[in-house]
Amino acid sequence: MILGQISYLDCLVFLIILAPQLLLVNPIELVLCALKALPFVFFQLPYQFCRERYFTSKHKRSPFVQQASFFQDLVIRVVRYAFAFIPANIGRVFFSKGVALPFLRFRLLRHGYLQAPLTWRETVLNATSKTKAVGLWVTVEESERPDMVIYYCHGGGFSMGSSYFYLEFLMAWLTILRNAGYRNPAIFALEYTLVPDERYPVQLEQTVAGYDHICSIVKDPSRICLAGDSAGATLQLSLLLHMSKSSDAGKRRPGLATLISPWATLVTPKNRDTPSDYLNADSLHLYGRQFAGTLANLKDPLVSPGVCKDRDWWVRASPSKGYCFMYGSEEVFAPEVRDLIALLRRSGCAVRVREEPGQVHAWPVVSLFLADNQEERTKGLRDLTKVIAQVIDPQIVKVDGL
């Protein structure tokens, strides 16, 4: 099930669904945030948009704008402002279940689906932390054992995001996986606790609990592919480093890790703003410090995996078939991602890389919602699926459609 591009009507409906949810936020803080945004909406955004798009020669535009459509350019500029200036306690409402799930149901209805052809259900996990861990199973045939599982952790700076916001992305991926030949693929998406409700190590403990839950169902860890974007990819790297220290690490290694724009090192001068990307380095470093809790934790590889320079540790942590990295050449994290890839290769780990020219952070996710045509929208997911199918063998009989 792959829905069409986000439309202006979708944007309007999203805002209608969002409005009552924002009433749950402190009204004074919400009003101040809205007032602060007015100059951007009515002056800064139109001026910058028109100046670069229509009055700047193409070769002088930012790499992303050179290839972006009108709609993509406009949305990324709005998101860039929001990430830099809207507080996380307000921003998290945009990605919450209360907004994302009704919006998905509207999109399904607009495309002719009274109900989704794929199923999802929440599962409560037994985490070792004081807070419960919740996961979301997305399946084709729930009554049958899956022949492979994607274990997904969503992004959002540890402070925003939800599995429900990614549900359309995950269902599209499940469709592509099945068309690649898997009989009954499934995706388990972790709904970890956001900062500031909890900090490290709670999120890592919940990530471990999610993996244990999947292993209890799949039995063969080599049929598991870790996946995640941004902060979610960070949690997956932390999971690998954590599991490598256990006595049964060799028996529990997943088959592959597919990491979209991982936040390798939480706080580093290499994380710098770019003209194209929508991320803001200062906001990221604030979120990273809040997640870590203490300055000392920022030097802990289980908190900030990019600080780990121990090659042997990375070899022990590596999935049995290695890693796949996918990121944009223009994103804030690109320098640190390149450094981590180089370290893994020097360590002897199998690493596959897709650095997309001119693209921004988490471009496979962004493209699915904003790209103009089906081929561009699914390019990232199709490329990830090709890598997965090369190392986690699909079933011989191909099943077309859902």
CSV table of C-alpha atoms in Angstrom, one decimal:
chain,number,residue,atom,x,y,z
A,1,MET,CA,0.0,0.0,0.0
A,2,ILE,CA,1.7,3.2,-1.2
A,3,LEU,CA,-0.4,6.3,-1.1
A,4,GLY,CA,0.1,9.4,-3.3
A,5,GLN,CA,2.1,12.5,-2.6
A,6,ILE,CA,1.0,14.8,0.2
A,7,SER,CA,-1.3,17.5,-1.3
A,8,TYR,CA,-2.3,21.0,-0.2
A,9,LEU,CA,-5.6,19.5,0.8
A,10,ASP,CA,-3.7,17.1,3.1
A,11,CYS,CA,-1.8,20.0,4.6
A,12,LEU,CA,-5.1,21.8,5.4
A,13,VAL,CA,-6.6,18.7,7.0
A,14,PHE,CA,-3.4,18.1,9.0
A,15,LEU,CA,-3.7,21.7,10.4
A,16,ILE,CA,-7.4,21.1,11.3
A,17,ILE,CA,-6.5,17.9,13.1
A,18,LEU,CA,-3.6,19.6,14.8
A,19,ALA,CA,-5.4,22.6,16.1
A,20,PRO,CA,-7.4,20.9,19.0
A,21,GLN,CA,-4.3,18.9,20.0
A,22,LEU,CA,-2.3,22.1,20.4
A,23,LEU,CA,-4.8,23.3,23.1
A,24,LEU,CA,-3.2,20.8,25.4
A,25,VAL,CA,0.0,22.9,25.4
A,26,ASN,CA,0.5,25.8,27.8
A,27,PRO,CA,-1.6,28.5,26.2
A,28,ILE,CA,0.8,31.3,27.0
A,29,GLU,CA,3.7,29.5,25.5
A,30,LEU,CA,1.7,28.6,22.5
A,31,VAL,CA,0.6,32.2,21.9
A,32,LEU,CA,4.1,33.5,22.3
A,33,CYS,CA,5.4,30.9,19.8
A,34,ALA,CA,2.7,31.8,17.3
A,35,LEU,CA,3.4,35.5,17.6
A,36,LYS,CA,7.1,34.9,17.2
A,37,ALA,CA,6.4,33.0,13.9
A,38,LEU,CA,4.3,35.8,12.3
A,39,PRO,CA,7.3,37.7,10.8
A,40,PHE,CA,8.6,34.5,9.4
A,41,VAL,CA,5.3,33.5,7.8
A,42,PHE,CA,4.4,36.8,6.3
A,43,PHE,CA,7.8,38.4,5.5
A,44,GLN,CA,10.9,36.2,5.9
A,45,LEU,CA,9.5,33.1,4.2
A,46,PRO,CA,8.0,34.7,1.1
A,47,TYR,CA,11.1,37.0,0.6
A,48,GLN,CA,13.7,34.2,1.0
A,49,PHE,CA,11.7,31.7,-1.0
A,50,CYS,CA,11.2,34.1,-4.0
A,51,ARG,CA,14.7,35.5,-3.9
A,52,GLU,CA,16.4,32.2,-4.1
A,53,ARG,CA,13.9,30.4,-6.3
A,54,TYR,CA,13.2,33.1,-8.9
A,55,PHE,CA,15.9,35.8,-8.6
A,56,THR,CA,19.0,33.6,-8.0
A,57,SER,CA,20.8,31.8,-10.9
A,58,LYS,CA,20.4,28.0,-10.5
A,59,HIS,CA,24.1,27.3,-9.9
A,60,LYS,CA,24.1,29.7,-7.0
A,61,ARG,CA,21.1,28.2,-5.3
A,62,SER,CA,21.6,25.7,-2.5
A,63,PRO,CA,22.0,22.1,-3.8
A,64,PHE,CA,18.6,21.0,-2.5
A,65,VAL,CA,16.7,24.0,-4.0
A,66,GLN,CA,18.4,23.3,-7.4
A,67,GLN,CA,16.5,20.0,-7.6
A,68,ALA,CA,13.4,20.6,-5.4
A,69,SER,CA,9.9,21.3,-6.6
A,70,PHE,CA,7.9,24.3,-5.5
A,71,PHE,CA,6.1,22.2,-2.8
A,72,GLN,CA,9.3,20.5,-1.5
A,73,ASP,CA,11.2,23.8,-1.3
A,74,LEU,CA,8.3,25.5,0.6
A,75,VAL,CA,7.8,22.6,3.1
A,76,ILE,CA,11.5,22.3,3.9
A,77,ARG,CA,11.8,26.0,4.6
A,78,VAL,CA,8.9,25.8,7.0
A,79,VAL,CA,10.3,22.7,8.7
A,80,ARG,CA,13.7,24.4,9.0
A,81,TYR,CA,12.2,27.3,10.9
A,82,ALA,CA,10.1,25.0,13.1
A,83,PHE,CA,13.1,22.8,14.0
A,84,ALA,CA,15.2,25.9,15.0
A,85,PHE,CA,12.5,28.0,16.8
A,86,ILE,CA,9.5,25.9,18.0
A,87,PRO,CA,10.1,24.3,21.4
A,88,ALA,CA,10.1,20.5,21.5
A,89,ASN,CA,7.1,20.3,23.8
A,90,ILE,CA,5.1,22.0,21.1
A,91,GLY,CA,6.8,20.3,18.2
A,92,ARG,CA,6.1,16.9,19.6
A,93,VAL,CA,2.4,17.5,19.2
A,94,PHE,CA,2.8,17.6,15.4
A,95,PHE,CA,4.1,14.1,15.4
A,96,SER,CA,2.0,12.6,18.1
A,97,LYS,CA,-0.4,9.7,17.8
A,98,GLY,CA,-3.4,12.0,18.3
A,99,VAL,CA,-2.5,13.9,15.2
A,100,ALA,CA,-0.7,11.3,13.0
A,101,LEU,CA,-3.3,8.5,13.2
A,102,PRO,CA,-6.4,10.6,12.2
A,103,PHE,CA,-4.3,12.2,9.5
A,104,LEU,CA,-3.4,8.7,8.1
A,105,ARG,CA,-7.0,7.6,8.2
A,106,PHE,CA,-7.9,10.7,6.2
A,107,ARG,CA,-5.2,9.9,3.6
A,108,LEU,CA,-6.4,6.3,3.4
A,109,LEU,CA,-9.9,7.5,2.8
A,110,ARG,CA,-8.8,10.0,0.2
A,111,HIS,CA,-7.2,7.2,-1.7
A,112,GLY,CA,-10.2,5.0,-1.5
A,113,TYR,CA,-9.4,2.8,1.5
A,114,LEU,CA,-12.1,2.5,4.1
A,115,GLN,CA,-9.6,0.5,6.1
A,116,ALA,CA,-5.9,-0.1,5.6
A,117,PRO,CA,-5.0,-3.3,3.7
A,118,LEU,CA,-2.2,-3.9,6.3
A,119,THR,CA,-2.7,-4.3,10.0
A,120,TRP,CA,-1.1,-2.7,13.0
A,121,ARG,CA,-1.4,-3.2,16.7
A,122,GLU,CA,0.4,-2.0,19.8
A,123,THR,CA,2.3,-4.4,22.0
A,124,VAL,CA,3.5,-3.7,25.6
A,125,LEU,CA,7.0,-5.0,26.3
A,126,ASN,CA,8.7,-6.0,29.5
A,127,ALA,CA,11.4,-3.4,29.8
A,128,THR,CA,13.9,-3.4,32.6
A,129,SER,CA,13.3,0.3,33.3
A,130,LYS,CA,10.6,1.8,35.5
A,131,THR,CA,8.6,2.8,32.4
A,132,LYS,CA,6.8,0.4,30.1
A,133,ALA,CA,8.0,0.0,26.5
A,134,VAL,CA,5.4,0.0,23.7
A,135,GLY,CA,5.9,-1.3,20.2
A,136,LEU,CA,3.9,-1.2,17.0
A,137,TRP,CA,3.6,-4.4,14.9
A,138,VAL,CA,2.9,-3.7,11.2
A,139,THR,CA,2.1,-6.9,9.4
A,140,VAL,CA,0.6,-8.6,6.3
A,141,GLU,CA,-0.6,-11.8,7.9
A,142,GLU,CA,-0.7,-11.4,11.7
A,143,SER,CA,-1.6,-15.0,12.3
A,144,GLU,CA,1.5,-16.4,10.6
A,145,ARG,CA,5.1,-16.2,11.7
A,146,PRO,CA,7.0,-13.5,9.8
A,147,ASP,CA,9.8,-14.7,7.5
A,148,MET,CA,11.8,-11.5,8.2
A,149,VAL,CA,11.4,-8.5,10.5
A,150,ILE,CA,12.5,-4.9,10.2
A,151,TYR,CA,13.1,-3.5,13.7
A,152,TYR,CA,12.5,0.3,13.3
A,153,CYS,CA,13.3,3.2,15.7
A,154,HIS,CA,11.9,6.6,14.7
A,155,GLY,CA,13.8,9.9,14.7
A,156,GLY,CA,12.9,13.2,16.3
A,157,GLY,CA,15.9,14.2,18.4
A,158,PHE,CA,14.8,11.9,21.2
A,159,SER,CA,12.2,14.7,22.0
A,160,MET,CA,9.7,14.4,19.3
A,161,GLY,CA,8.3,11.8,16.9
A,162,SER,CA,6.2,8.6,17.2
A,163,SER,CA,5.8,5.3,15.3
A,164,TYR,CA,2.3,6.5,14.2
A,165,PHE,CA,3.8,9.5,12.4
A,166,TYR,CA,6.0,6.9,10.4
A,167,LEU,CA,3.2,4.4,9.9
A,168,GLU,CA,2.5,5.4,6.3
A,169,PHE,CA,6.3,5.2,5.6
A,170,LEU,CA,6.5,1.7,7.3
A,171,MET,CA,3.4,0.4,5.4
A,172,ALA,CA,5.0,1.5,2.1
A,173,TRP,CA,8.2,-0.3,3.0
A,174,LEU,CA,6.3,-3.4,3.9
A,175,THR,CA,4.6,-3.4,0.5
A,176,ILE,CA,7.9,-3.1,-1.2
A,177,LEU,CA,9.4,-5.9,0.9
A,178,ARG,CA,6.6,-8.2,-0.1
A,179,ASN,CA,6.9,-7.3,-3.7
A,180,ALA,CA,10.7,-8.1,-3.4
A,181,GLY,CA,9.7,-11.8,-2.6
A,182,TYR,CA,9.3,-12.0,1.1
A,183,ARG,CA,6.2,-14.2,2.0
A,184,ASN,CA,5.2,-12.5,5.2
A,185,PRO,CA,7.5,-9.6,6.2
A,186,ALA,CA,6.7,-7.6,9.3
A,187,ILE,CA,7.9,-4.4,10.9
A,188,PHE,CA,8.2,-3.7,14.6
A,189,ALA,CA,8.4,0.0,15.4
A,190,LEU,CA,9.5,0.9,18.9
A,191,GLU,CA,7.5,3.7,20.7
A,192,TYR,CA,10.3,4.7,23.1
A,193,THR,CA,9.7,7.3,25.8
A,194,LEU,CA,10.6,10.8,24.8
A,195,VAL,CA,12.8,13.4,26.5
A,196,PRO,CA,12.2,15.1,28.9
A,197,ASP,CA,9.8,12.4,30.3
A,198,GLU,CA,12.8,10.1,30.5
A,199,ARG,CA,16.5,10.2,29.7
A,200,TYR,CA,19.3,7.8,29.0
A,201,PRO,CA,19.4,4.9,29.8
A,202,VAL,CA,15.6,4.4,29.6
A,203,GLN,CA,15.5,4.6,25.8
A,204,LEU,CA,18.3,2.1,25.4
A,205,GLU,CA,16.7,-0.3,27.8
A,206,GLN,CA,13.5,-0.1,25.8
A,207,THR,CA,15.3,-0.7,22.6
A,208,VAL,CA,16.9,-3.8,24.1
A,209,ALA,CA,13.4,-5.0,25.3
A,210,GLY,CA,12.1,-4.5,21.7
A,211,TYR,CA,14.9,-6.6,20.3
A,212,ASP,CA,14.3,-9.3,22.8
A,213,HIS,CA,10.6,-9.4,22.0
A,214,ILE,CA,11.3,-9.7,18.2
A,215,CYS,CA,13.9,-12.6,18.9
A,216,SER,CA,11.2,-14.4,20.9
A,217,ILE,CA,9.0,-14.5,17.8
A,218,VAL,CA,11.5,-14.7,14.9
A,219,LYS,CA,13.9,-17.2,16.6
A,220,ASP,CA,16.6,-16.7,13.9
A,221,PRO,CA,18.2,-13.3,14.5
A,222,SER,CA,19.8,-13.4,11.1
A,223,ARG,CA,16.2,-12.7,9.7
A,224,ILE,CA,16.1,-9.4,11.7
A,225,CYS,CA,17.1,-6.1,10.1
A,226,LEU,CA,17.7,-3.2,12.4
A,227,ALA,CA,16.6,0.1,11.0
A,228,GLY,CA,16.0,3.7,12.0
A,229,ASP,CA,16.5,7.3,11.1
A,230,SER,CA,18.3,10.1,13.0
A,231,ALA,CA,18.0,9.6,16.7
A,232,GLY,CA,16.4,6.2,16.1
A,233,ALA,CA,19.4,5.1,14.1
A,234,THR,CA,21.5,6.2,17.1
A,235,LEU,CA,19.5,3.9,19.4
A,236,GLN,CA,20.2,1.0,17.0
A,237,LEU,CA,23.9,1.7,17.0
A,238,SER,CA,23.8,1.9,20.8
A,239,LEU,CA,21.9,-1.4,20.9
A,240,LEU,CA,24.6,-3.1,18.8
A,241,LEU,CA,27.4,-1.8,21.0
A,242,HIS,CA,25.4,-2.9,24.1
A,243,MET,CA,24.6,-6.4,22.9
A,244,SER,CA,28.2,-7.0,21.8
A,245,LYS,CA,29.3,-7.0,25.5
A,246,SER,CA,27.0,-10.0,26.4
A,247,SER,CA,28.3,-13.5,26.5
A,248,ASP,CA,25.8,-14.7,23.9
A,249,ALA,CA,26.4,-11.8,21.5
A,250,GLY,CA,27.3,-14.1,18.6
A,251,LYS,CA,24.0,-15.9,18.8
A,252,ARG,CA,22.0,-12.7,19.0
A,253,ARG,CA,23.4,-10.7,16.2
A,254,PRO,CA,20.9,-9.4,13.7
A,255,GLY,CA,21.4,-10.0,10.0
A,256,LEU,CA,21.8,-6.3,8.9
A,257,ALA,CA,21.5,-2.7,10.1
A,258,THR,CA,20.1,-0.2,7.7
A,259,LEU,CA,20.6,3.3,9.1
A,260,ILE,CA,19.1,6.4,7.6
A,261,SER,CA,21.0,9.6,8.5
A,262,PRO,CA,22.2,8.4,11.9
A,263,TRP,CA,23.0,10.9,14.6
A,264,ALA,CA,26.4,9.3,15.2
A,265,THR,CA,27.9,11.8,17.6
A,266,LEU,CA,25.4,13.8,19.7
A,267,VAL,CA,27.5,16.9,20.3
A,268,THR,CA,30.4,17.8,18.0
A,269,PRO,CA,31.5,20.9,16.1
A,270,LYS,CA,31.3,18.7,12.9
A,271,ASN,CA,27.5,19.0,13.2
A,272,ARG,CA,27.1,22.3,11.3
A,273,ASP,CA,24.1,24.0,9.6
A,274,THR,CA,24.0,23.8,5.8
A,275,PRO,CA,22.1,26.0,3.4
A,276,SER,CA,20.0,23.0,2.3
A,277,ASP,CA,19.2,21.0,5.4
A,278,TYR,CA,16.3,21.6,7.7
A,279,LEU,CA,18.1,20.6,10.8
A,280,ASN,CA,19.6,23.1,13.2
A,281,ALA,CA,22.9,22.2,14.9
A,282,ASP,CA,22.2,24.3,18.1
A,283,SER,CA,18.8,22.7,18.6
A,284,LEU,CA,20.3,19.2,18.0
A,285,HIS,CA,23.0,19.8,20.6
A,286,LEU,CA,20.4,21.0,23.1
A,287,TYR,CA,18.4,17.8,22.5
A,288,GLY,CA,21.5,15.7,22.7
A,289,ARG,CA,22.5,17.1,26.1
A,290,GLN,CA,19.0,16.6,27.4
A,291,PHE,CA,19.0,13.0,26.3
A,292,ALA,CA,22.4,12.3,27.8
A,293,GLY,CA,21.5,13.9,31.1
A,294,THR,CA,25.1,14.6,32.1
A,295,LEU,CA,28.2,15.9,30.2
A,296,ALA,CA,30.0,12.7,31.2
A,297,ASN,CA,27.4,10.6,29.4
A,298,LEU,CA,28.2,12.4,26.1
A,299,LYS,CA,31.5,10.6,26.1
A,300,ASP,CA,29.9,7.2,26.6
A,301,PRO,CA,29.6,5.2,23.3
A,302,LEU,CA,26.3,3.8,24.4
A,303,VAL,CA,24.9,7.3,24.5
A,304,SER,CA,26.8,8.8,21.5
A,305,PRO,CA,28.1,5.9,19.4
A,306,GLY,CA,30.3,8.1,17.2
A,307,VAL,CA,32.7,8.7,20.1
A,308,CYS,CA,33.6,5.0,20.0
A,309,LYS,CA,37.0,4.6,18.2
A,310,ASP,CA,37.6,1.0,19.4
A,311,ARG,CA,37.7,-1.0,16.1
A,312,ASP,CA,37.4,-4.4,17.9
A,313,TRP,CA,34.3,-3.2,19.7
A,314,TRP,CA,32.7,-2.3,16.4
A,315,VAL,CA,33.6,-5.6,14.9
A,316,ARG,CA,32.0,-7.4,17.8
A,317,ALA,CA,28.9,-5.2,17.4
A,318,SER,CA,28.5,-5.6,13.7
A,319,PRO,CA,25.5,-7.4,12.4
A,320,SER,CA,26.4,-10.7,10.6
A,321,LYS,CA,26.0,-9.1,7.2
A,322,GLY,CA,27.2,-5.6,8.1
A,323,TYR,CA,25.7,-2.2,7.7
A,324,CYS,CA,23.9,-0.1,5.1
A,325,PHE,CA,24.0,3.7,5.5
A,326,MET,CA,21.8,6.1,3.6
A,327,TYR,CA,22.0,9.8,4.0
A,328,GLY,CA,22.0,13.1,2.2
A,329,SER,CA,25.2,14.9,1.1
A,330,GLU,CA,23.9,18.3,2.3
A,331,GLU,CA,22.7,17.3,5.8
A,332,VAL,CA,24.1,18.4,9.1
A,333,PHE,CA,25.2,14.9,10.1
A,334,ALA,CA,27.0,14.1,6.9
A,335,PRO,CA,30.6,14.7,8.1
A,336,GLU,CA,30.1,12.5,11.2
A,337,VAL,CA,28.4,9.8,9.2
A,338,ARG,CA,31.3,9.7,6.7
A,339,ASP,CA,33.7,9.4,9.7
A,340,LEU,CA,31.8,6.5,11.2
A,341,ILE,CA,31.7,4.7,7.8
A,342,ALA,CA,35.4,5.2,7.3
A,343,LEU,CA,36.1,3.8,10.8
A,344,LEU,CA,33.8,0.7,10.2
A,345,ARG,CA,35.6,0.0,6.9
A,346,ARG,CA,39.0,0.3,8.5
A,347,SER,CA,37.7,-2.2,11.2
A,348,GLY,CA,36.9,-4.7,8.5
A,349,CYS,CA,33.1,-4.4,8.8
A,350,ALA,CA,30.9,-4.9,5.7
A,351,VAL,CA,29.5,-1.5,4.9
A,352,ARG,CA,27.2,-0.4,2.0
A,353,VAL,CA,26.7,3.3,1.5
A,354,ARG,CA,24.3,5.5,-0.4
A,355,GLU,CA,25.1,9.2,-0.1
A,356,GLU,CA,22.4,11.0,-2.1
A,357,PRO,CA,23.7,14.1,-3.9
A,358,GLY,CA,22.0,17.4,-3.0
A,359,GLN,CA,19.7,15.7,-0.5
A,360,VAL,CA,18.8,16.6,3.1
A,361,HIS,CA,18.4,14.7,6.4
A,362,ALA,CA,16.4,11.4,6.3
A,363,TRP,CA,15.7,11.9,2.6
A,364,PRO,CA,14.0,8.5,2.0
A,365,VAL,CA,11.4,9.5,4.6
A,366,VAL,CA,11.1,13.1,3.2
A,367,SER,CA,10.9,11.9,-0.4
A,368,LEU,CA,8.0,9.5,0.3
A,369,PHE,CA,5.8,12.4,1.5
A,370,LEU,CA,7.1,15.2,-0.7
A,371,ALA,CA,8.4,13.9,-4.0
A,372,ASP,CA,6.4,14.4,-7.2
A,373,ASN,CA,6.2,10.9,-8.7
A,374,GLN,CA,6.1,7.3,-7.4
A,375,GLU,CA,9.5,6.5,-8.6
A,376,GLU,CA,11.2,9.3,-6.7
A,377,ARG,CA,8.9,8.8,-3.7
A,378,THR,CA,9.9,5.2,-3.3
A,379,LYS,CA,13.6,5.4,-4.5
A,380,GLY,CA,15.1,5.3,-1.0
A,381,LEU,CA,12.9,2.4,0.2
A,382,ARG,CA,13.5,0.4,-3.0
A,383,ASP,CA,17.2,0.8,-2.6
A,384,LEU,CA,17.1,-0.2,1.0
A,385,THR,CA,15.0,-3.3,0.1
A,386,LYS,CA,17.5,-4.3,-2.6
A,387,VAL,CA,20.3,-4.4,0.0
A,388,ILE,CA,18.2,-6.3,2.5
A,389,ALA,CA,17.2,-8.9,-0.1
A,390,GLN,CA,20.9,-9.5,-1.0
A,391,VAL,CA,21.8,-10.5,2.5
A,392,ILE,CA,18.5,-11.8,4.0
A,393,ASP,CA,17.2,-14.2,1.3
A,394,PRO,CA,13.5,-13.7,0.5
A,395,GLN,CA,11.2,-16.6,-0.2
A,396,ILE,CA,11.5,-18.3,-3.7
A,397,VAL,CA,7.9,-17.7,-4.6
A,398,LYS,CA,7.2,-14.0,-5.2
A,399,VAL,CA,3.9,-12.5,-4.0
A,400,ASP,CA,2.7,-9.5,-6.0
A,401,GLY,CA,0.6,-6.9,-4.4
A,402,LEU,CA,-1.2,-7.0,-1.1
